[in-house]
């Protein structure tokens, strides 16, 4: 069993040729030495377990010699029943290579920060049991997004799209001192759409979004749906919202491929919501023809 | 250098509410947060938010429940303000479009919750926190408030007057995580710390990985006392492998706890003969751990929570969310097998000492949310009372920092509120290992604002340089794991004098080991190794205040159980514990609890379990 990480030899060759000052090279060499020691210890620990899990993890760092070329590292981490892909990544990082970089926080599928491409599918790592996957488990950053480092992608574009649909409640008509009324049916209607955790899995899986950078994308359209269908905003605002989603790069771009719906970790019926918005938009136009 | 009127550190419920409030007062506001706002841990809250909204209920009744729940360690002005204001704040959330659950007549639903004399917990499914967080972030987007997301605040820029009460906070220093750049942020009016809980001090917690007590640690080192840190709430039903919370709803619906012998422990071992599984959180947590400690735990670690007898239909109807949690995070199908559960760290009642306006003893420095202690929860928080605290005190801190007059605070803060000195009885020295930390930046009293900030940036750059250029040593993960284990072993649900002393020794060891810490990742780009290394120091400081407070408090109150002191000692202990850093030599002192409310005085009553 190996717990190796990078191809140490080639890395040191590159370093030897580099123009970095001597002390820095020495520092790097010492760091590698210590890491090798730690790995040996960790390997011994891992050997105490019956089973290990084999991860193949995408690596890239624009700044560090030897990591500028994207590559995959192999990690063999001790397996425990109930372990998720996120647990395995954390183990790999804490036991073998502290530079392994990924976003994560809640460990319970609510912060939306650890969506990655696991065995060829967009998933939340914390919500994916290792035992449900075949080995080796291949972990990559979300496709169609720029990689910042290792498994971290740039989310700016996703956030911009989310914020472009005026994602906030708007009404001028509020009862003083008490809540607005909303029927149970209407709450049920918007309920699924309000569950989005902004993980970006849907956008990453969408072929249309991949080809058209301006397409609002499934998450932003779902956000628009969440407000357009909320009866508390009133009819005028609904018209305004339909205008937003009807724009050139809005609902009409969707070709109902269902890839967003298939990957959404919150089971939001995204494609269905987009279809419903299309129907609303048609009704809306007919009214004014 | 960036410059704004009000700088809010952290963008969870408390930070977002503070930012909106300050903006409404006309301030130029910026939020600086290590996670994008929608990633904040407020999103994980399930149960709901307490507010007296309905006929038959009253803020007075909410206040009484809260004071009783706090085991008479809450301050009446803080509790009364919370209960008077939360109805307006909850209505405000609804007006901002929060998708609350609804009654037949279209009004927001409320449900019963532990310790409340009226069903006043307003909720949005089992995802109240998620909806609250997103609704509030939407308001921040609407107002165009500047958000620096994925910026890690690592130091406060504070003047270095001898007396913390003479100090002023002029801004913060933050690291742009994406680029590794260190920059100064100047706050013309004030800095509001809203960084959330310190759950990562324990190795088993419901808190997110990001909950590392950064705010309390930074404020503490800048001279603000931390208050009532010993009071940590442990939740009895968390999944063993991750700490993910299994809501009280399971026991509410009739879920049963079994030990390894298949015995219904709450009844058969007599922990709560009347209430059984529905006894309060601390009682159930102690019962479970007793079973494990006495050898009746499963795999020496946990007990079983069984809901199969409720029938598939009822489970799917009412507890569907729990089925997902158990399957996704523990690989267990709750319809087929009992779920493994054990107690886990859940909430910190203590934190940065503030008054009702969110102010600390350092002028220009505010705190709100779980990182703060205005003292509404005292020794024990009632479920559903943290979310109203975020919005009520977040809003107050935001308004006050923006310059609005909120009237004189009744709660006193800082060293001048001291009523008596305390004795920790620590077996090892506490605080900085040798040289005092240079967190307080400027030298000399009369330095201008820019210098205070640039000195803080310099100091931070020097620290990072030290961590990054060190060739060898220990890594944060090793130190952090040991610290977490030490806390869980000895500062947990059960606390003994020997155990607490051992924990202080272990924390000392972590502190000494930390002298040797280094960052292995040489890259400046998104260096989480560096960020986690800085967080680990914060965890050490916060863990020490929790443990020292727990050793000093020789009584059993609320969540704080002591083997040698099995009763609540009202004559001696109706007082707050304060820990002050004092340039690296922590000092313990007390201040009185305020039991006098607006119109009545709250008389301590025996808390019966
Ligand atoms: C599982 C769970 C369920 C709960 N359920 C309920 C419930 O039903 N009802 C209830 O009332 N309470 C509940 N609570 C408690 C309540 O949710 C929390 O106390 C509350 O959400 C904390 O909010 P906050 O705004 O203080 O902090 P958080 O939401 O944790 O936000 C902290 C913010 O600070 C930022 N931050 C931290 N450190 C730094 C730094 N160094 N630099 C920059 N930014 C930083 C983070 O990025 C984040 O934005 C629950 C808690 C948990 C864990
Ligand atoms: S819609 Fe689903 S997949 Fe898309 S961002 Fe939201 S939660 Fe993620
Ligand atoms: S870690 Fe928060 S969604 Fe996975």
PDB file of N, CA and C in Angstrom, chain B residues 216-246:
ATOM      1  N   UNK B 216     -13.905  35.944  19.434  1.00  0.00           N
ATOM      2  CA  UNK B 216     -13.588  36.021  20.854  1.00  0.00           C
ATOM      3  C   UNK B 216     -12.073  36.044  21.107  1.00  0.00           C
ATOM      4  N   UNK B 217     -11.318  35.240  20.393  1.00  0.00           N
ATOM      5  CA  UNK B 217      -9.875  35.199  20.638  1.00  0.00           C
ATOM      6  C   UNK B 217      -9.230  36.545  20.305  1.00  0.00           C
ATOM      7  N   UNK B 218      -9.633  37.143  19.196  1.00  0.00           N
ATOM      8  CA  UNK B 218      -9.041  38.434  18.818  1.00  0.00           C
ATOM      9  C   UNK B 218      -9.418  39.528  19.806  1.00  0.00           C
ATOM     10  N   UNK B 219     -10.691  39.537  20.212  1.00  0.00           N
ATOM     11  CA  UNK B 219     -11.144  40.565  21.149  1.00  0.00           C
ATOM     12  C   UNK B 219     -10.454  40.391  22.505  1.00  0.00           C
ATOM     13  N   UNK B 220     -10.332  39.152  22.911  1.00  0.00           N
ATOM     14  CA  UNK B 220      -9.684  38.814  24.189  1.00  0.00           C
ATOM     15  C   UNK B 220      -8.247  39.330  24.199  1.00  0.00           C
ATOM     16  N   UNK B 221      -7.531  39.044  23.122  1.00  0.00           N
ATOM     17  CA  UNK B 221      -6.130  39.469  23.093  1.00  0.00           C
ATOM     18  C   UNK B 221      -6.000  40.986  22.967  1.00  0.00           C
ATOM     19  N   UNK B 222      -7.057  41.634  22.477  1.00  0.00           N
ATOM     20  CA  UNK B 222      -7.009  43.093  22.384  1.00  0.00           C
ATOM     21  C   UNK B 222      -7.416  43.745  23.709  1.00  0.00           C
ATOM     22  N   UNK B 223      -7.886  42.943  24.672  1.00  0.00           N
ATOM     23  CA  UNK B 223      -8.190  43.493  25.988  1.00  0.00           C
ATOM     24  C   UNK B 223      -9.645  43.425  26.430  1.00  0.00           C
ATOM     25  N   UNK B 224     -10.516  42.843  25.606  1.00  0.00           N
ATOM     26  CA  UNK B 224     -11.918  42.717  26.028  1.00  0.00           C
ATOM     27  C   UNK B 224     -12.086  41.413  26.823  1.00  0.00           C
ATOM     28  N   UNK B 225     -12.718  41.480  27.987  1.00  0.00           N
ATOM     29  CA  UNK B 225     -12.918  40.234  28.738  1.00  0.00           C
ATOM     30  C   UNK B 225     -13.898  39.286  28.033  1.00  0.00           C
ATOM     31  N   UNK B 226     -13.679  37.982  28.219  1.00  0.00           N
ATOM     32  CA  UNK B 226     -14.654  36.990  27.769  1.00  0.00           C
ATOM     33  C   UNK B 226     -15.493  36.586  28.979  1.00  0.00           C
ATOM     34  N   UNK B 227     -16.799  36.441  28.742  1.00  0.00           N
ATOM     35  CA  UNK B 227     -17.735  36.271  29.853  1.00  0.00           C
ATOM     36  C   UNK B 227     -18.370  34.881  29.849  1.00  0.00           C
ATOM     37  N   UNK B 228     -18.458  34.252  30.997  1.00  0.00           N
ATOM     38  CA  UNK B 228     -19.193  32.987  31.197  1.00  0.00           C
ATOM     39  C   UNK B 228     -18.816  31.891  30.199  1.00  0.00           C
ATOM     40  N   UNK B 229     -17.542  31.788  29.911  1.00  0.00           N
ATOM     41  CA  UNK B 229     -17.090  30.841  28.886  1.00  0.00           C
ATOM     42  C   UNK B 229     -17.312  29.387  29.283  1.00  0.00           C
ATOM     43  N   UNK B 230     -17.406  29.098  30.566  1.00  0.00           N
ATOM     44  CA  UNK B 230     -17.544  27.701  30.998  1.00  0.00           C
ATOM     45  C   UNK B 230     -18.869  27.075  30.571  1.00  0.00           C
ATOM     46  N   UNK B 231     -19.823  27.906  30.205  1.00  0.00           N
ATOM     47  CA  UNK B 231     -21.143  27.353  29.897  1.00  0.00           C
ATOM     48  C   UNK B 231     -21.262  26.935  28.428  1.00  0.00           C
ATOM     49  N   UNK B 232     -21.105  25.653  28.208  1.00  0.00           N
ATOM     50  CA  UNK B 232     -21.182  25.083  26.856  1.00  0.00           C
ATOM     51  C   UNK B 232     -22.381  24.145  26.826  1.00  0.00           C
ATOM     52  N   UNK B 233     -23.213  24.292  25.811  1.00  0.00           N
ATOM     53  CA  UNK B 233     -24.355  23.384  25.707  1.00  0.00           C
ATOM     54  C   UNK B 233     -23.987  22.158  24.870  1.00  0.00           C
ATOM     55  N   UNK B 234     -24.301  20.985  25.414  1.00  0.00           N
ATOM     56  CA  UNK B 234     -24.089  19.734  24.678  1.00  0.00           C
ATOM     57  C   UNK B 234     -25.442  19.190  24.258  1.00  0.00           C
ATOM     58  N   UNK B 235     -25.541  18.781  23.011  1.00  0.00           N
ATOM     59  CA  UNK B 235     -26.811  18.253  22.513  1.00  0.00           C
ATOM     60  C   UNK B 235     -26.758  16.736  22.577  1.00  0.00           C
ATOM     61  N   UNK B 236     -27.817  16.082  23.092  1.00  0.00           N
ATOM     62  CA  UNK B 236     -27.726  14.633  23.304  1.00  0.00           C
ATOM     63  C   UNK B 236     -27.794  13.787  22.040  1.00  0.00           C
ATOM     64  N   UNK B 237     -28.333  14.308  20.956  1.00  0.00           N
ATOM     65  CA  UNK B 237     -28.453  13.422  19.791  1.00  0.00           C
ATOM     66  C   UNK B 237     -27.729  13.980  18.572  1.00  0.00           C
ATOM     67  N   UNK B 238     -26.452  13.593  18.466  1.00  0.00           N
ATOM     68  CA  UNK B 238     -25.682  13.942  17.279  1.00  0.00           C
ATOM     69  C   UNK B 238     -25.113  12.645  16.714  1.00  0.00           C
ATOM     70  N   UNK B 239     -24.893  12.613  15.424  1.00  0.00           N
ATOM     71  CA  UNK B 239     -24.355  11.405  14.792  1.00  0.00           C
ATOM     72  C   UNK B 239     -22.880  11.243  15.168  1.00  0.00           C
ATOM     73  N   UNK B 240     -22.474  10.021  15.553  1.00  0.00           N
ATOM     74  CA  UNK B 240     -21.113   9.821  16.052  1.00  0.00           C
ATOM     75  C   UNK B 240     -20.009  10.191  15.070  1.00  0.00           C
ATOM     76  N   UNK B 241     -20.196   9.933  13.775  1.00  0.00           N
ATOM     77  CA  UNK B 241     -19.047  10.132  12.897  1.00  0.00           C
ATOM     78  C   UNK B 241     -18.819  11.586  12.540  1.00  0.00           C
ATOM     79  N   UNK B 242     -19.878  12.384  12.474  1.00  0.00           N
ATOM     80  CA  UNK B 242     -19.691  13.760  12.033  1.00  0.00           C
ATOM     81  C   UNK B 242     -20.128  14.821  13.038  1.00  0.00           C
ATOM     82  N   UNK B 243     -20.987  14.468  13.973  1.00  0.00           N
ATOM     83  CA  UNK B 243     -21.532  15.484  14.861  1.00  0.00           C
ATOM     84  C   UNK B 243     -22.790  16.133  14.299  1.00  0.00           C
ATOM     85  N   UNK B 244     -23.262  15.659  13.151  1.00  0.00           N
ATOM     86  CA  UNK B 244     -24.478  16.241  12.575  1.00  0.00           C
ATOM     87  C   UNK B 244     -25.649  16.047  13.544  1.00  0.00           C
ATOM     88  N   UNK B 245     -26.434  17.111  13.676  1.00  0.00           N
ATOM     89  CA  UNK B 245     -27.505  17.133  14.665  1.00  0.00           C
ATOM     90  C   UNK B 245     -28.729  16.331  14.222  1.00  0.00           C
ATOM     91  N   UNK B 246     -29.212  15.474  15.130  1.00  0.00           N
ATOM     92  CA  UNK B 246     -30.498  14.812  14.914  1.00  0.00           C
ATOM     93  C   UNK B 246     -31.483  15.543  15.823  1.00  0.00           C
TER      94      UNK B 246
END
